[in-house]
Tab-separated table of C-alpha atoms in Angstrom:
chain	number	residue	atom	x	y	z
A	14	UNK	CA	52.902	160.394	73.085
A	15	UNK	CA	56.469	159.727	71.908
A	16	UNK	CA	59.353	161.828	73.210
A	17	UNK	CA	59.829	163.467	69.797
A	18	UNK	CA	56.158	164.365	69.514
A	19	UNK	CA	56.211	165.724	73.075
A	20	UNK	CA	59.118	167.995	72.150
A	21	UNK	CA	57.240	169.210	69.083
A	22	UNK	CA	54.093	169.808	71.126
A	23	UNK	CA	56.055	171.766	73.728
A	24	UNK	CA	57.623	173.916	71.001
A	25	UNK	CA	54.244	174.569	69.390
A	26	UNK	CA	52.947	175.735	72.762
A	27	UNK	CA	56.022	177.912	73.243
A	28	UNK	CA	55.642	179.502	69.802
A	29	UNK	CA	52.027	180.464	70.562
A	30	UNK	CA	53.359	182.902	73.165
A	31	UNK	CA	54.679	185.129	70.371
A	32	UNK	CA	51.185	186.677	70.406
A	33	UNK	CA	51.976	188.054	73.867
A	34	UNK	CA	55.111	190.001	72.842
A	35	UNK	CA	54.331	193.607	71.902
A	36	UNK	CA	56.220	195.651	69.354
A	37	UNK	CA	56.800	199.405	69.520
A	38	UNK	CA	54.619	200.215	66.532
A	39	UNK	CA	50.845	200.005	66.428
A	40	UNK	CA	48.676	197.345	64.797
A	41	UNK	CA	45.628	199.630	64.917
A	42	UNK	CA	45.252	203.182	66.214
A	43	UNK	CA	44.110	201.652	69.535
A	44	UNK	CA	46.725	198.982	70.277
A	45	UNK	CA	50.291	197.816	69.737
A	46	UNK	CA	51.182	195.138	67.215
A	47	UNK	CA	52.203	191.707	68.466
A	48	UNK	CA	55.356	190.066	67.154
A	49	UNK	CA	53.197	187.211	65.834
A	50	UNK	CA	51.210	189.654	63.702
A	51	UNK	CA	54.445	191.205	62.506
A	52	UNK	CA	55.912	187.816	61.536
A	53	UNK	CA	52.809	186.860	59.569
A	54	UNK	CA	52.857	190.137	57.670
A	55	UNK	CA	56.564	189.784	56.849
A	56	UNK	CA	55.868	186.382	55.310
A	57	UNK	CA	52.989	187.721	53.248
A	58	UNK	CA	54.973	190.748	52.030
A	59	UNK	CA	57.929	188.558	51.015
A	60	UNK	CA	55.584	186.253	49.122
A	61	UNK	CA	53.883	189.169	47.346
A	62	UNK	CA	57.215	190.807	46.416
A	63	UNK	CA	59.084	187.586	45.609
A	64	UNK	CA	58.755	187.880	41.810
A	65	UNK	CA	59.778	191.546	41.938
A	66	UNK	CA	62.859	190.571	43.912
A	67	UNK	CA	63.707	187.825	41.394
A	68	UNK	CA	63.343	190.229	38.453
A	69	UNK	CA	65.550	192.708	40.257
A	70	UNK	CA	68.236	190.160	41.184
A	71	UNK	CA	68.093	188.303	37.879
A	72	UNK	CA	68.014	184.842	39.411
A	73	UNK	CA	65.823	182.471	41.400
A	74	UNK	CA	65.334	183.172	45.098
A	75	UNK	CA	64.314	180.493	47.590
A	76	UNK	CA	60.835	181.638	48.628
A	77	UNK	CA	60.334	178.707	51.011
A	78	UNK	CA	63.480	179.684	52.893
A	79	UNK	CA	62.376	183.330	53.031
A	80	UNK	CA	58.936	182.426	54.398
A	81	UNK	CA	60.475	180.161	57.027
A	82	UNK	CA	62.841	182.937	58.118
A	83	UNK	CA	59.937	185.374	58.378
A	84	UNK	CA	57.906	183.025	60.536
A	85	UNK	CA	60.609	181.796	62.907
A	86	UNK	CA	63.377	184.385	63.304
A	87	UNK	CA	61.589	186.397	66.005
A	88	UNK	CA	60.561	183.433	68.184
A	89	UNK	CA	63.598	184.158	70.357
A	90	UNK	CA	61.855	187.389	71.390
A	91	UNK	CA	59.435	185.381	73.530
A	92	UNK	CA	62.328	185.161	75.992
A	93	UNK	CA	64.599	187.973	74.823
A	94	UNK	CA	61.971	190.678	74.279
A	95	UNK	CA	61.770	193.115	71.367
A	96	UNK	CA	64.087	196.090	71.951
A	97	UNK	CA	63.412	199.142	69.824
A	98	UNK	CA	65.719	199.682	66.851
A	99	UNK	CA	65.671	203.359	67.819
A	100	UNK	CA	67.461	202.442	71.075
A	101	UNK	CA	69.971	199.944	69.682
A	102	UNK	CA	71.056	201.551	66.403
A	103	UNK	CA	73.720	203.819	67.940
A	104	UNK	CA	74.830	201.504	70.772
A	105	UNK	CA	77.252	198.686	69.968
A	106	UNK	CA	76.920	197.484	73.571
A	107	UNK	CA	73.151	197.136	73.306
A	108	UNK	CA	73.422	195.370	69.952
A	109	UNK	CA	75.973	192.933	71.364
A	110	UNK	CA	73.777	192.233	74.400
A	111	UNK	CA	70.775	191.660	72.137
A	112	UNK	CA	72.742	189.273	69.905
A	113	UNK	CA	74.067	187.303	72.890
A	114	UNK	CA	70.675	186.945	74.593
A	115	UNK	CA	68.978	185.917	71.358
A	116	UNK	CA	71.700	183.384	70.502
A	117	UNK	CA	71.270	181.792	73.920
A	118	UNK	CA	67.498	181.624	73.429
A	119	UNK	CA	67.939	180.145	69.943
A	120	UNK	CA	70.279	177.428	71.196
A	121	UNK	CA	67.943	176.607	74.070
A	122	UNK	CA	64.694	176.522	72.084
A	123	UNK	CA	65.683	175.526	68.565
A	124	UNK	CA	68.370	173.162	69.734
A	125	UNK	CA	65.784	171.196	71.718
A	126	UNK	CA	63.793	170.275	68.605
A	127	UNK	CA	64.169	166.626	67.582
A	128	UNK	CA	66.080	165.266	64.625
A	129	UNK	CA	66.954	167.507	61.709
A	130	UNK	CA	64.351	170.123	62.611
A	131	UNK	CA	66.459	171.663	65.364
A	132	UNK	CA	69.465	171.958	63.071
A	133	UNK	CA	67.276	173.519	60.360
A	134	UNK	CA	65.844	176.111	62.745
A	135	UNK	CA	69.268	177.057	64.096
A	136	UNK	CA	70.804	177.259	60.625
A	137	UNK	CA	67.979	179.422	59.281
A	138	UNK	CA	68.058	181.729	62.291
A	139	UNK	CA	71.818	182.198	62.052
A	140	UNK	CA	71.602	182.741	58.285
A	141	UNK	CA	69.025	185.457	58.906
A	142	UNK	CA	71.111	187.105	61.605
A	143	UNK	CA	74.277	187.055	59.473
A	144	UNK	CA	72.442	188.674	56.560
A	145	UNK	CA	74.872	187.340	53.965
A	146	UNK	CA	72.632	185.431	51.540
A	147	UNK	CA	70.245	187.293	49.207
A	148	UNK	CA	67.241	185.691	50.900
A	149	UNK	CA	68.372	186.763	54.365
A	150	UNK	CA	69.178	190.307	53.246
A	151	UNK	CA	65.763	190.695	51.633
A	152	UNK	CA	63.920	189.334	54.673
A	153	UNK	CA	65.887	191.709	56.879
A	154	UNK	CA	64.991	194.549	54.548
A	155	UNK	CA	61.276	193.765	54.682
A	156	UNK	CA	61.599	193.403	58.451
A	157	UNK	CA	63.003	196.931	58.676
A	158	UNK	CA	60.416	198.422	56.294
A	159	UNK	CA	57.411	196.871	58.034
A	160	UNK	CA	57.297	199.010	61.222
A	161	UNK	CA	57.601	202.190	59.146
A	162	UNK	CA	54.650	201.005	57.081
A	163	UNK	CA	52.610	200.305	60.224
A	164	UNK	CA	53.459	203.667	61.807
A	165	UNK	CA	52.130	205.289	58.642
A	166	UNK	CA	49.029	203.101	58.181
A	167	UNK	CA	47.883	203.461	61.802
A	168	UNK	CA	48.615	207.176	62.037
A	169	UNK	CA	51.091	206.588	64.860
A	170	UNK	CA	53.851	208.575	63.223
A	171	UNK	CA	57.336	209.041	64.670
A	172	UNK	CA	56.818	211.813	67.204
A	173	UNK	CA	57.218	209.363	70.110
A	174	UNK	CA	60.822	208.643	69.034
A	175	UNK	CA	61.618	212.206	68.004
A	176	UNK	CA	62.508	211.182	64.442
A	177	UNK	CA	62.447	213.303	61.318
A	178	UNK	CA	62.999	212.176	57.730
A	179	UNK	CA	66.782	212.282	58.111
A	180	UNK	CA	66.732	210.066	61.187
A	181	UNK	CA	64.308	207.672	59.527
A	182	UNK	CA	66.482	207.460	56.420
A	183	UNK	CA	69.527	206.645	58.554
A	184	UNK	CA	67.647	203.826	60.261
A	185	UNK	CA	65.952	202.415	57.164
A	186	UNK	CA	68.249	202.797	54.182
A	187	UNK	CA	71.205	200.619	55.305
A	188	UNK	CA	68.853	197.610	55.383
A	189	UNK	CA	66.772	198.605	52.347
A	190	UNK	CA	69.670	199.220	49.968
A	191	UNK	CA	69.616	195.513	49.089
A	192	UNK	CA	66.608	196.202	46.850
A	193	UNK	CA	65.415	199.100	44.738
A	194	UNK	CA	61.911	197.689	45.192
A	195	UNK	CA	62.163	198.133	48.947
A	196	UNK	CA	63.634	201.619	48.596
A	197	UNK	CA	60.764	202.650	46.320
A	198	UNK	CA	58.198	201.343	48.806
A	199	UNK	CA	59.957	203.059	51.681
A	200	UNK	CA	60.070	206.396	49.879
A	201	UNK	CA	56.343	206.091	49.202
A	202	UNK	CA	55.685	205.527	52.918
A	203	UNK	CA	58.068	208.285	54.032
A	204	UNK	CA	56.750	210.927	51.662
A	205	UNK	CA	53.107	210.071	52.375
A	206	UNK	CA	53.823	210.269	56.112
A	207	UNK	CA	55.322	213.739	55.672
A	208	UNK	CA	52.289	214.833	53.647
A	209	UNK	CA	49.979	213.663	56.462
A	210	UNK	CA	51.988	215.402	59.179
A	211	UNK	CA	53.088	212.120	60.750
A	212	UNK	CA	56.786	212.745	60.087
A	213	UNK	CA	58.735	216.002	60.216
A	214	UNK	CA	60.888	216.736	57.169
A	215	UNK	CA	64.552	217.412	57.760
A	216	UNK	CA	65.773	220.824	56.625
A	217	UNK	CA	67.404	220.444	53.226
A	218	UNK	CA	66.918	217.758	50.537
A	219	UNK	CA	65.479	214.385	51.516
A	220	UNK	CA	67.804	211.454	50.817
A	221	UNK	CA	66.707	208.989	48.159
């Protein structure tokens, strides 16, 4: 086996460990979701919504880039873990620590890939993290919507994090405001969760 193929084989083996990393939301009522399951679902959702996003934005969006971001951006969590957004949203220190640890993991793992592949992985990961391009912003929006969807679909709800509709809006909407499509889907999830008793409504009008 050549050195380049050995490096690829080692990375493939490393990436398989994403199945072992648990998220904070459920996959079924009986178990937590793995990050690998989450990544697959992000890719599928972006593919399904791609034409809606293009109609909304009025121009072509690079679906291949979006799918690649969905599939690879969380590989750093094999080493860095998956901290809850409920813990990091109000702590600049925790967000900075998370960014530093993940950047180190990205350099170590993506940078070791041979040829142009390592540069592509690093560039895509950093584009996703910066959230400047339309594709990155949309992937980040779907990434934020997905755990809310799973908490609703599995009946997990938000009681474990003490969130009501106001708290959920504050977590979700800053990422979802890149797309009216995503906001509409989020509002459907939020309102259905309230109707099922999975989420407590905040006193006063619900933000839209």
